[in-house]
CSV table of C-alpha atoms and ligand atoms in Angstrom, one decimal:
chain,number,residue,atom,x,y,z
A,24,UNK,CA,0.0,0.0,0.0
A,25,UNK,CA,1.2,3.6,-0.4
A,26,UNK,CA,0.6,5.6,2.8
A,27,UNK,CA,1.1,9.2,3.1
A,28,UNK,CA,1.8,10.2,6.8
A,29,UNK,CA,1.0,13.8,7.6
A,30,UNK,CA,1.9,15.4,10.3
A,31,UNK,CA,5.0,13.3,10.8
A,32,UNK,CA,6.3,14.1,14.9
A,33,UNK,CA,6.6,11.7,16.9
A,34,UNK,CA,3.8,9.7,16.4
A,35,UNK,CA,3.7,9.8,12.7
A,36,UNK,CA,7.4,8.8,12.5
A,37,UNK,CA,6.6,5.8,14.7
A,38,UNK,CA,3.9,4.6,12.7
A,39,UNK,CA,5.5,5.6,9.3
A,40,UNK,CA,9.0,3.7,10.3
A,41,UNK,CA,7.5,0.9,11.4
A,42,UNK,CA,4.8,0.8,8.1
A,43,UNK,CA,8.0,1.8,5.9
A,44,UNK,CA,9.4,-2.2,6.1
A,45,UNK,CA,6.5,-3.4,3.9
A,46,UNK,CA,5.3,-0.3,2.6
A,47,UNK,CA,5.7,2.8,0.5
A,48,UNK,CA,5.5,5.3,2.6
A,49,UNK,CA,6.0,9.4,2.7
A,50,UNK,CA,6.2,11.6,5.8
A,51,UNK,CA,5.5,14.6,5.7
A,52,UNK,CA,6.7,17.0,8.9
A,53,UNK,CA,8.9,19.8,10.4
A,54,UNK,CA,12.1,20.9,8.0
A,55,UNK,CA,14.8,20.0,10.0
A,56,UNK,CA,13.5,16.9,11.2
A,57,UNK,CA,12.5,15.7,7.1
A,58,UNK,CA,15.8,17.0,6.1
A,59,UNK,CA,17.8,14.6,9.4
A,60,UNK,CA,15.9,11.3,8.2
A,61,UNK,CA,16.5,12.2,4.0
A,62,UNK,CA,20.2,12.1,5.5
A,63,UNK,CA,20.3,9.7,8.2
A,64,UNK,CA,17.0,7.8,8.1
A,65,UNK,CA,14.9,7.5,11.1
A,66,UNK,CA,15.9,6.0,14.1
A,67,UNK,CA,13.5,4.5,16.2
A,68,UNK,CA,14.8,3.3,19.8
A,69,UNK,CA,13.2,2.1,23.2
A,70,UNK,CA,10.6,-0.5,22.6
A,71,UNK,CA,11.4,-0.6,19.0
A,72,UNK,CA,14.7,-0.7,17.5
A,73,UNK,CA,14.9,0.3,13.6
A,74,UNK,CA,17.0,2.4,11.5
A,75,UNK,CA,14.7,2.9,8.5
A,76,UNK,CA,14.7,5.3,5.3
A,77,UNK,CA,10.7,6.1,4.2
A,78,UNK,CA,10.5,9.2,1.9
A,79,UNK,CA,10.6,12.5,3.7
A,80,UNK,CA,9.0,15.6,2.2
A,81,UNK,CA,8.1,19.3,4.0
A,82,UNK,CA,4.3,19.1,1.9
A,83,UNK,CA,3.0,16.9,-0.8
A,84,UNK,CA,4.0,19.0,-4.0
A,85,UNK,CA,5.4,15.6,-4.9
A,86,UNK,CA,2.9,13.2,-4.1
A,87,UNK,CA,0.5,11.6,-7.5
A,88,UNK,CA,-0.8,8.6,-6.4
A,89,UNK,CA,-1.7,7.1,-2.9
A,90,UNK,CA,-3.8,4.9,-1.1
A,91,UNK,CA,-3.8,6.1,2.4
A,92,UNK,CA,-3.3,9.5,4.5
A,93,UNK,CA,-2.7,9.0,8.1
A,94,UNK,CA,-3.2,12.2,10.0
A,95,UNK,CA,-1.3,12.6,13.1
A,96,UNK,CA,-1.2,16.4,13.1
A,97,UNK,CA,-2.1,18.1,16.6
A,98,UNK,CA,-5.9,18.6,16.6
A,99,UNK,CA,-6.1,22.1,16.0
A,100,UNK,CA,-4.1,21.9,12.4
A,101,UNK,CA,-6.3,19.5,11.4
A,102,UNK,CA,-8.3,21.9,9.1
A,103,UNK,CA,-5.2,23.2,7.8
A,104,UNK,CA,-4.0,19.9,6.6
A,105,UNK,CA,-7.2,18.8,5.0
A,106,UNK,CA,-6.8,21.8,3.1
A,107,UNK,CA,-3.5,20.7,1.9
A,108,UNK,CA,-4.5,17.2,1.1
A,109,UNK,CA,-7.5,18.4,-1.0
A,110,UNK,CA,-5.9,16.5,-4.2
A,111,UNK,CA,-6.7,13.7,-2.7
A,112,UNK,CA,-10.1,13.9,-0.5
A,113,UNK,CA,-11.8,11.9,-3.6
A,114,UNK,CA,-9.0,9.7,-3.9
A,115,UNK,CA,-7.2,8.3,-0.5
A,116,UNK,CA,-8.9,6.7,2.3
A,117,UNK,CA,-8.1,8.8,5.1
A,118,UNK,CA,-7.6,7.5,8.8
A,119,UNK,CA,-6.9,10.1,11.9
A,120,UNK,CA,-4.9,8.4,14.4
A,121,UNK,CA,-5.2,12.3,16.8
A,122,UNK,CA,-6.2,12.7,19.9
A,123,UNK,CA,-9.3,14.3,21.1
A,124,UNK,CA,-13.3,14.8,19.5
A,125,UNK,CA,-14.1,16.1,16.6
A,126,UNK,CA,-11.6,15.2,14.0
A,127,UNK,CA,-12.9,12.1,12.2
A,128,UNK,CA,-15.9,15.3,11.8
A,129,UNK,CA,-14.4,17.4,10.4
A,130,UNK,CA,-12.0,14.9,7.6
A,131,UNK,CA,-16.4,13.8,6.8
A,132,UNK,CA,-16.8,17.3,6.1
A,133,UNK,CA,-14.4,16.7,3.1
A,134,UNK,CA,-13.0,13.6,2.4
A,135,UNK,CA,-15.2,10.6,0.8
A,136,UNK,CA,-13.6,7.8,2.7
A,137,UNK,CA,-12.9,8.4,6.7
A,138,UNK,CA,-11.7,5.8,8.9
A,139,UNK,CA,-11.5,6.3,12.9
A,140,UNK,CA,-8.5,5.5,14.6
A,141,UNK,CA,-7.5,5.2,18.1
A,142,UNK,CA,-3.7,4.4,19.7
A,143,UNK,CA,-2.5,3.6,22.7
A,144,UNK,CA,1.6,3.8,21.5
A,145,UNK,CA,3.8,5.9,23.7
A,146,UNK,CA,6.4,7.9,21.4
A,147,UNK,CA,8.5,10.6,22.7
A,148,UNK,CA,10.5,13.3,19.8
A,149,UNK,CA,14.1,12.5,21.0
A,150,UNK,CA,15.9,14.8,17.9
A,151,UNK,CA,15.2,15.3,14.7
A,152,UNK,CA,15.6,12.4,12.7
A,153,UNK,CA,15.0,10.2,16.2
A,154,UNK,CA,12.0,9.2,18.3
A,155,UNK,CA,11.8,6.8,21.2
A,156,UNK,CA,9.5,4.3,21.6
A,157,UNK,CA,8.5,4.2,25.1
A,158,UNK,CA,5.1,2.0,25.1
A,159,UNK,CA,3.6,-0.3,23.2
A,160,UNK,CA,-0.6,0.5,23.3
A,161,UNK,CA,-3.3,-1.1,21.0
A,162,UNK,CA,-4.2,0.4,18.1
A,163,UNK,CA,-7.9,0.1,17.1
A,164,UNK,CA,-9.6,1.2,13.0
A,165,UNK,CA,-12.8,1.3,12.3
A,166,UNK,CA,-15.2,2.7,9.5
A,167,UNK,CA,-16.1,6.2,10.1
A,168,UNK,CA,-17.7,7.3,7.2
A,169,UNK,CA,-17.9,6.1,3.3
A,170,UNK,CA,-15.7,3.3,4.4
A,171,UNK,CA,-16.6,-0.7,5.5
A,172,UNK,CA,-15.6,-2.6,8.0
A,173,UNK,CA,-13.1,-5.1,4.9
A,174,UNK,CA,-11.8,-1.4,4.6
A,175,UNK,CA,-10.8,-1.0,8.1
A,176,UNK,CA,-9.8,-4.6,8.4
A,177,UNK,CA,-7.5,-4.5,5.1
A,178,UNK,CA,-6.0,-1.5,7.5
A,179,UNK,CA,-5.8,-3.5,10.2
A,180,UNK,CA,-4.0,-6.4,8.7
A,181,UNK,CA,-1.3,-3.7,7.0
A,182,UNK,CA,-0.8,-2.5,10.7
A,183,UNK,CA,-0.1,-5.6,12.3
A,184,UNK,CA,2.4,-7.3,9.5
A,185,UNK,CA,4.7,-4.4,10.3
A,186,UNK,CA,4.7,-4.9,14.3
A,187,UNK,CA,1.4,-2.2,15.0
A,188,UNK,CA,0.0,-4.1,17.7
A,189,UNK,CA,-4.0,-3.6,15.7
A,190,UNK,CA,-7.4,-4.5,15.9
A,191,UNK,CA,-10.7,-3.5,14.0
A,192,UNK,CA,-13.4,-1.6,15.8
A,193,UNK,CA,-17.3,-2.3,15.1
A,194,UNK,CA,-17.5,1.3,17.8
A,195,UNK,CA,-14.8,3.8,16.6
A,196,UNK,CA,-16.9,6.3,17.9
A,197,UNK,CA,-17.1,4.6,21.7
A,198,UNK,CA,-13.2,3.7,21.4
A,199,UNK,CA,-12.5,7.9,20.2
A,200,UNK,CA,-14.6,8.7,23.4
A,201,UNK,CA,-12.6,5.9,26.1
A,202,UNK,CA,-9.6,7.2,24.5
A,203,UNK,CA,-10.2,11.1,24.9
A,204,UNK,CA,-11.3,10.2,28.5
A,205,UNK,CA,-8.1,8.5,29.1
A,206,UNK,CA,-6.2,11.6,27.6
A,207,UNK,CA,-8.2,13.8,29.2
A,208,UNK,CA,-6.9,11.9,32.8
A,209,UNK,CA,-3.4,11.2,31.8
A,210,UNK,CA,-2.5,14.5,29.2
A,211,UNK,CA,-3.3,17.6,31.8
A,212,UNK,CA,-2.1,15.8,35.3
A,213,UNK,CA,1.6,15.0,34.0
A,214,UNK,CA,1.9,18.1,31.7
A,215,UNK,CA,0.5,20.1,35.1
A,216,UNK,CA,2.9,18.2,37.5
A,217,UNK,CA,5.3,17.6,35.3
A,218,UNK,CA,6.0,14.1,35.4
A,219,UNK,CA,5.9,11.0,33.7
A,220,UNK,CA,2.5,9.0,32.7
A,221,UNK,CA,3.2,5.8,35.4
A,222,UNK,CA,3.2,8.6,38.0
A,223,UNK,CA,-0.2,9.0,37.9
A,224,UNK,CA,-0.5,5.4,39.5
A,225,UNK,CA,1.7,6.4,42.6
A,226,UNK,CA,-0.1,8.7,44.2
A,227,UNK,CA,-3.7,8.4,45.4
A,228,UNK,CA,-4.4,11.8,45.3
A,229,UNK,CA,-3.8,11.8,41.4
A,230,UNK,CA,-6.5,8.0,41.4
A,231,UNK,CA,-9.2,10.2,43.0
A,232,UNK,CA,-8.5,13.4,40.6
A,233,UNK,CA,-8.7,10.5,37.2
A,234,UNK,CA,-12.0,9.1,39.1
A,235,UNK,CA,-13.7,12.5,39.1
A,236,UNK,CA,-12.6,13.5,35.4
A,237,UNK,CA,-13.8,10.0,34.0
A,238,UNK,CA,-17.1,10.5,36.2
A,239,UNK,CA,-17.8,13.8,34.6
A,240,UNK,CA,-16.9,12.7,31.2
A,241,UNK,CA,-19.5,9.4,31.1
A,242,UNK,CA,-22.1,12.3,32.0
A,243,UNK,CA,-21.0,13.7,28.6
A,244,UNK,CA,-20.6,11.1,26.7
A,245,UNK,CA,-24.5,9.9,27.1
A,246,UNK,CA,-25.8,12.8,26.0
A,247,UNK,CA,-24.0,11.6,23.1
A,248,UNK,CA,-25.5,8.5,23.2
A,249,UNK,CA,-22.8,6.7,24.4
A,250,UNK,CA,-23.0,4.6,27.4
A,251,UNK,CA,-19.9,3.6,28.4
A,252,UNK,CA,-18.6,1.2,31.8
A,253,UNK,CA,-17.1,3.4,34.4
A,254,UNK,CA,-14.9,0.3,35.9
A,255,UNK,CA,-13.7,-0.2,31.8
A,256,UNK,CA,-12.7,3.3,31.4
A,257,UNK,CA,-10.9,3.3,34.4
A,258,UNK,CA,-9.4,0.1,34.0
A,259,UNK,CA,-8.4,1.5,30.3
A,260,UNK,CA,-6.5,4.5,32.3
A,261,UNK,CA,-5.0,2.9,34.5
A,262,UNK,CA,-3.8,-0.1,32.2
A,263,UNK,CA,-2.4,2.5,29.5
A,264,UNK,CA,-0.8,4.7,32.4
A,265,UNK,CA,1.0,1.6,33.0
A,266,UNK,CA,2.1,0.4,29.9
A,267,UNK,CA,3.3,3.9,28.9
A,268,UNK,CA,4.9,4.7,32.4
A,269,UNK,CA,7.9,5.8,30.8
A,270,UNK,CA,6.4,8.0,28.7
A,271,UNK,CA,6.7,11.6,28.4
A,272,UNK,CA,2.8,12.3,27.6
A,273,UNK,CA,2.2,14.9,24.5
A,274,UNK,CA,0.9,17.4,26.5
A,275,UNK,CA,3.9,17.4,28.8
A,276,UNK,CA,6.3,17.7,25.2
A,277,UNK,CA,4.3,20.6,23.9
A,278,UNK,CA,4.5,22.0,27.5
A,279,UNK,CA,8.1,21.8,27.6
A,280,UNK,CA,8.7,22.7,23.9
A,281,UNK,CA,6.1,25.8,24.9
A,282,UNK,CA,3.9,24.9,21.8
A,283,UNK,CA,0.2,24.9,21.9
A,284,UNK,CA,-1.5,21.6,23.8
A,285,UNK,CA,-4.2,19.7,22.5
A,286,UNK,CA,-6.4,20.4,25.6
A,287,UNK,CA,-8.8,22.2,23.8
A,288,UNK,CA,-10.2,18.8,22.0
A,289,UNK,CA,-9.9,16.9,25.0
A,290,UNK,CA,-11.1,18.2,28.3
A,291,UNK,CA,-11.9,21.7,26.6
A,292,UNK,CA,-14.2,19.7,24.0
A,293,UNK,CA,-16.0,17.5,27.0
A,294,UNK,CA,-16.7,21.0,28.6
A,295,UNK,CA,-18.3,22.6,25.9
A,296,UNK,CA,-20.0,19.0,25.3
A,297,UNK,CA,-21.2,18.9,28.2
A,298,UNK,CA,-22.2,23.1,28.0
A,299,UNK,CA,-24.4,22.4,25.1
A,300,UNK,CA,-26.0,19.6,26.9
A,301,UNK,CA,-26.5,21.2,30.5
A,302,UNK,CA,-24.1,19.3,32.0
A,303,UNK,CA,-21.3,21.2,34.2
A,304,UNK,CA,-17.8,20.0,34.2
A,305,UNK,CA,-16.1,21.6,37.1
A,306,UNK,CA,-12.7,19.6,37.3
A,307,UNK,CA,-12.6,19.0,33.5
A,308,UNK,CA,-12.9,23.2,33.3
A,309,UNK,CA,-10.5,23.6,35.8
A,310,UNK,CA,-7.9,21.4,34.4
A,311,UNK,CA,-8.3,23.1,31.2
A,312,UNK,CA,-8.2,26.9,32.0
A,313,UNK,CA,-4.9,25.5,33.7
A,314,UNK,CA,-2.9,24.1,30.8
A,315,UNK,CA,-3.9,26.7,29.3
A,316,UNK,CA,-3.0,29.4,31.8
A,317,UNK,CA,0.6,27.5,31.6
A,318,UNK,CA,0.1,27.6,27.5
A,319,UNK,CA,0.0,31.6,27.9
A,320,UNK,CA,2.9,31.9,30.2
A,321,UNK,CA,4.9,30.5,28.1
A,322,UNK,CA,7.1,32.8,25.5
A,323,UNK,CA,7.0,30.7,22.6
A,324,UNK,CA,3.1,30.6,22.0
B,401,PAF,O1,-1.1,11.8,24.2
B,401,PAF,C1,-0.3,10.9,24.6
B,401,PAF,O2,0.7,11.1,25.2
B,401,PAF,C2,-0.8,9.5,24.4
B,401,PAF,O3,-2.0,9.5,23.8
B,401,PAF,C3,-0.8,8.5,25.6
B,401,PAF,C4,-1.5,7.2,25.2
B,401,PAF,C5,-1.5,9.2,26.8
B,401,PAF,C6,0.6,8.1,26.0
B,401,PAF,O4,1.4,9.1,26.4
């Protein structure tokens, strides 16, 4: 298959290393990070161990044919980079593996074929032209919109030949939302106290902060219809803290880097959710004005 990976940090270089053994496959990211894998390839250490050489390109100028566009830009460029990929919202499937609501909505908006995606993998940006792979997590595709489950499952198949730990999804949209509510538990608490994700399991302070932010969240998410276990969700945070306790969560790496977080589409988006629908989300509001109190204070935004 021929996969164009846009929005290639550390995420996107994971995925696009690791498809890049069986596959064609093009990232497209940052200059100076492109330019350190066209010269060294990419390096992938930690739970992984690859030095691989996919194509690396700063936008698609050279891009004619391809079957697949994997979106792992931050949530708030993903309107931006549809934009960009308009050549080929008739032609590609297009699967979002972002964190947070709202973009498989918005790719609908344009793109004929949409597939959901959810992952669990912990990457941290070690320099450009390296990432570290500190957790292995699921990986979950499923049809989103114009696209079958044999679509999602063809996906699925590519994933797993090339060491993606993957699994098709009959509920994209209830895996997005167990997802976002484990982001919205693990993303703000390290990136506030600065610390790693397996931290969050030490202290029991931080358990009975995730408890409250999954408890307002469920309210949410069925006046969206969907009803999902309390003891699963927190089971899925606490299961994912683990297995990524090494990792430096996203929202700590924009923190640090002083970029922009992804709050807004996480515990932002179950706020004003929850706003439309009546429902108050005091802790979930609280975290968020936070980050983003830190977001200001930083020089670099
Ligand atoms: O955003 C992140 O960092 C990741 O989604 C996760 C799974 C929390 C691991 O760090």
């Amino acid at each position: 298959m021929r996969f164009l990976i846009f929005g290639a940090g550390a995420l996107g270089s994971l995925f696009g290393g690791l498809l890049s053994q069986r596959h064609e496959v093009m990232l497209v990211g940052r200059r100076v990070h492109m330019e350190a894998i066209r010269r060294n390839g990419l390096k992938i250490g930690g739970r992984t161990n690859l030095v691989v050489h996919p194509t690396a390109q700063e936008d698609i100028a050279e891009v004619e044919s391809l079957d697949v566009v994997v979106l792992t830009v931050k949530a708030y460029d993903t309107e931006g980079a549809l934009e960009a990929l308009k050549p080929f919202w008739r032609k590609a499937a297009f699967l979002s593996l972002q964190n947070g609501l709202g973009n498989e909505d918005l790719l609908a908006e344009r793109a004929d074929r949409v597939l959901g995606g959810v992952t669990n993998q912990g990457v941290t940006f070690v320099a450009p032209g390296e990432v570290y792979h500190a957790g292995i997590g699921d990986t979950y595709i499923g049809p989103y919109r114009g696209t079958g489950l044999e679509e999602a499952a063809e996906l699925v198949e590519a994933f797993s030949m090339c060491g993606i730990p993957s699994e098709l999804s009959e509920d994209i949209r209830g895996e997005l939302w167990l997802k976002t509510l484990v982001n919205a538990c693990i993303n703000p608490l390290t990136g506030l106290l600065e610390v790693k994700n397996g931290h969050i399991l030490q202290s029991t302070f931080l358990t009975d902060v995730v408890r409250e932010i999954v408890d307002e969240g469920l309210q949410v998410a069925a006046l969206q219809g969907l009803h999902l276990d309390r003891e699963e969700v927190l089971e899925k945070v606490w299961s994912i803290a683990e297995a990524t306790a090494d990792n430096i969560s996203s929202m700590l790496q924009d923190l640090e880097k002083g970029r922009r977080t992804e709050i807004d589409s996480i515990n932002g988006a179950i706020v004003e959710r929850g706003r439309e629908g009546g429902v108050s989300c005091p802790i979930n509001s609280l975290l968020t004005n936070l980050v983003k109190a830190l977001e200001e204070a930083s020089p670099a935004i």
